[in-house]
GROMACS .gro file of C-alpha atoms in nm:
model
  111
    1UNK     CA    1   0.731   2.071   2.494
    2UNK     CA    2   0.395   2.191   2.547
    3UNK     CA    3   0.137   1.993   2.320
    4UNK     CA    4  -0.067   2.298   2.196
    5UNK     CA    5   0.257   2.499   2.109
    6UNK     CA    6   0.330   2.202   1.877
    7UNK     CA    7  -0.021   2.225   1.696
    8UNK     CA    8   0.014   2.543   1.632
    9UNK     CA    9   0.347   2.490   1.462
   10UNK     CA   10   0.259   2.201   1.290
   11UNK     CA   11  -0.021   2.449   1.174
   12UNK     CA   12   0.195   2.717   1.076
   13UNK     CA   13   0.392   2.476   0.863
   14UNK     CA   14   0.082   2.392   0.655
   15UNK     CA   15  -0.049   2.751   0.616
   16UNK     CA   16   0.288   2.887   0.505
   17UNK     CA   17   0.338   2.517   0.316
   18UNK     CA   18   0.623   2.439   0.470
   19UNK     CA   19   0.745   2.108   0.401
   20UNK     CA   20   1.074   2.118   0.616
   21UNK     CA   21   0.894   2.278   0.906
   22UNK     CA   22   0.628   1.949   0.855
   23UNK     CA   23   0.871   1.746   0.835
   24UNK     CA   24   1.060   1.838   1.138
   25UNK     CA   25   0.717   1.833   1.351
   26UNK     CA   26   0.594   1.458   1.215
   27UNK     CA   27   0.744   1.125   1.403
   28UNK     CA   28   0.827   0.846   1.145
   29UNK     CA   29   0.573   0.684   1.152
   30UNK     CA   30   0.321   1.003   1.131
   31UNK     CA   31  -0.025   0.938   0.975
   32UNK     CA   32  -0.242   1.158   0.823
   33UNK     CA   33  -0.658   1.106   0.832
   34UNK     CA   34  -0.861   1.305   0.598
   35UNK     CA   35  -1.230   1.394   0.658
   36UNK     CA   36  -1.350   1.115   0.387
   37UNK     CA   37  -1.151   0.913   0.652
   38UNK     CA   38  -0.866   0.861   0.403
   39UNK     CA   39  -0.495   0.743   0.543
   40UNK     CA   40  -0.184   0.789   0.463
   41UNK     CA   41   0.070   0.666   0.679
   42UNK     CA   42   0.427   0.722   0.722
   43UNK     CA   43   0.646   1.007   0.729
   44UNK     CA   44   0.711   1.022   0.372
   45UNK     CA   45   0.404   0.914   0.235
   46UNK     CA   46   0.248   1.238   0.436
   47UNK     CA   47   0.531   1.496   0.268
   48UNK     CA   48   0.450   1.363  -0.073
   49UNK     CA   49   0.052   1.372  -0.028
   50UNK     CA   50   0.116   1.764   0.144
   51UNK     CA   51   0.339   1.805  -0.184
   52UNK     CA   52   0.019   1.700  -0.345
   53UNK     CA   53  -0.172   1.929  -0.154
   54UNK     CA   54   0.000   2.215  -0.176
   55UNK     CA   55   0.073   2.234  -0.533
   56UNK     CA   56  -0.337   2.199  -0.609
   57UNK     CA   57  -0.474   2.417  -0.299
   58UNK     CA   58  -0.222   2.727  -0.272
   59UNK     CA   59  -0.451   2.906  -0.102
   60UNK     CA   60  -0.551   2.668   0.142
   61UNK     CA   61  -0.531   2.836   0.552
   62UNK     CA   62  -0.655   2.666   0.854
   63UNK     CA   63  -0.771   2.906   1.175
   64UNK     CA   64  -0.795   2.781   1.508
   65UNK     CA   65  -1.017   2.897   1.752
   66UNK     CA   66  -0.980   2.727   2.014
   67UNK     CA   67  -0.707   2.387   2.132
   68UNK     CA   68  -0.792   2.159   2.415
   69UNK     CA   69  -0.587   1.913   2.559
   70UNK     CA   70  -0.674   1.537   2.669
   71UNK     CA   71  -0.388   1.311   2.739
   72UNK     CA   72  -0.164   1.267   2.428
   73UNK     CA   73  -0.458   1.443   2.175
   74UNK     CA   74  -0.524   1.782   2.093
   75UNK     CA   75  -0.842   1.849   1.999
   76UNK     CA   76  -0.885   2.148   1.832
   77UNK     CA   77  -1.192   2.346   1.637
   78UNK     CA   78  -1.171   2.620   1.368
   79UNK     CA   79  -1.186   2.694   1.012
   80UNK     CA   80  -1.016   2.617   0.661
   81UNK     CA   81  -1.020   2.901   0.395
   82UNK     CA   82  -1.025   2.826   0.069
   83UNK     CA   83  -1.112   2.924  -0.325
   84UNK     CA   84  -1.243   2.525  -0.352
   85UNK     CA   85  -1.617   2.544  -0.149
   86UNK     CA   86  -1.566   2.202  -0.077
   87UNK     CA   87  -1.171   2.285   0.134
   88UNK     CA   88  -1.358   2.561   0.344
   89UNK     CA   89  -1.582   2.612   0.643
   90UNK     CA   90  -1.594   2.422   0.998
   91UNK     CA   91  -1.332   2.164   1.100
   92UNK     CA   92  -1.225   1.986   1.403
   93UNK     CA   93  -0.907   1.840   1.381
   94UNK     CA   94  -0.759   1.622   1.626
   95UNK     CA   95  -0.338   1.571   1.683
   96UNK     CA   96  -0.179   1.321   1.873
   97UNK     CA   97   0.146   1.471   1.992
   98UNK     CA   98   0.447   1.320   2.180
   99UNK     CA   99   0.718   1.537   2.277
  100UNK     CA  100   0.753   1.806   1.965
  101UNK     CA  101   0.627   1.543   1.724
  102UNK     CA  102   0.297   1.544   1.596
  103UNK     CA  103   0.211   1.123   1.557
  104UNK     CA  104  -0.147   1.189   1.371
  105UNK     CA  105  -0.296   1.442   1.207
  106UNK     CA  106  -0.709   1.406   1.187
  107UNK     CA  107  -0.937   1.637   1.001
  108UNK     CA  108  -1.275   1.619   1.019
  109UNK     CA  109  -1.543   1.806   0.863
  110UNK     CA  110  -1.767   1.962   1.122
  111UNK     CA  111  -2.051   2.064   0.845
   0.00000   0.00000   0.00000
């Protein structure tokens, strides 16, 4: 499965806050790094913080603009929309992806 058609599921899934579709795109033993560098680690750990997530962001979207691929990592730049100031503007995120699983999920703030 092609790496950048993965991201962009696994960033469907989190725009339409989609915990099944997440869940079906993370390996077991999928982290999650925030941009305050922030970990949470394992596949059920991640659902219950995007539970989290979800439930106090609603409105929370992230655009891409453009994916590039090195190796096992997509790197990809773009925006997050959001009510909270703090949620939106510039990101870079960064996915390592084997087969149709996504094994970590980085944001950072590009600000």
């Amino acid at each position: 499965m092609d790496p950048t058609d993965v991201v962009h599921r696994f960033n469907a899934a989190i725009n339409d806050r989609d915990l099944d579709g997440l869940a079906s795109l993370m390996s077991d033993d999928h982290t999650f790094v925030d941009s305050d560098g922030g970990t949470v680690r394992g596949k059920r750990a991640c659902l219950d913080a995007w539970r989290g997530f979800f439930a106090a962001f609603p409105d929370y979207r992230n655009t891409f603009t453009e994916l590039t691929v090195r190796g096992d990592v997509v790197v990809v730049t773009g925006y997050s929309d959001c009510s909270l100031p703090e949620l939106a503007g510039p990101a870079l995120w960064t996915a390592r992806v084997t087969g149709p699983l996504v094994r970590e999920w980085r944001v950072t703030e590009t600000r």
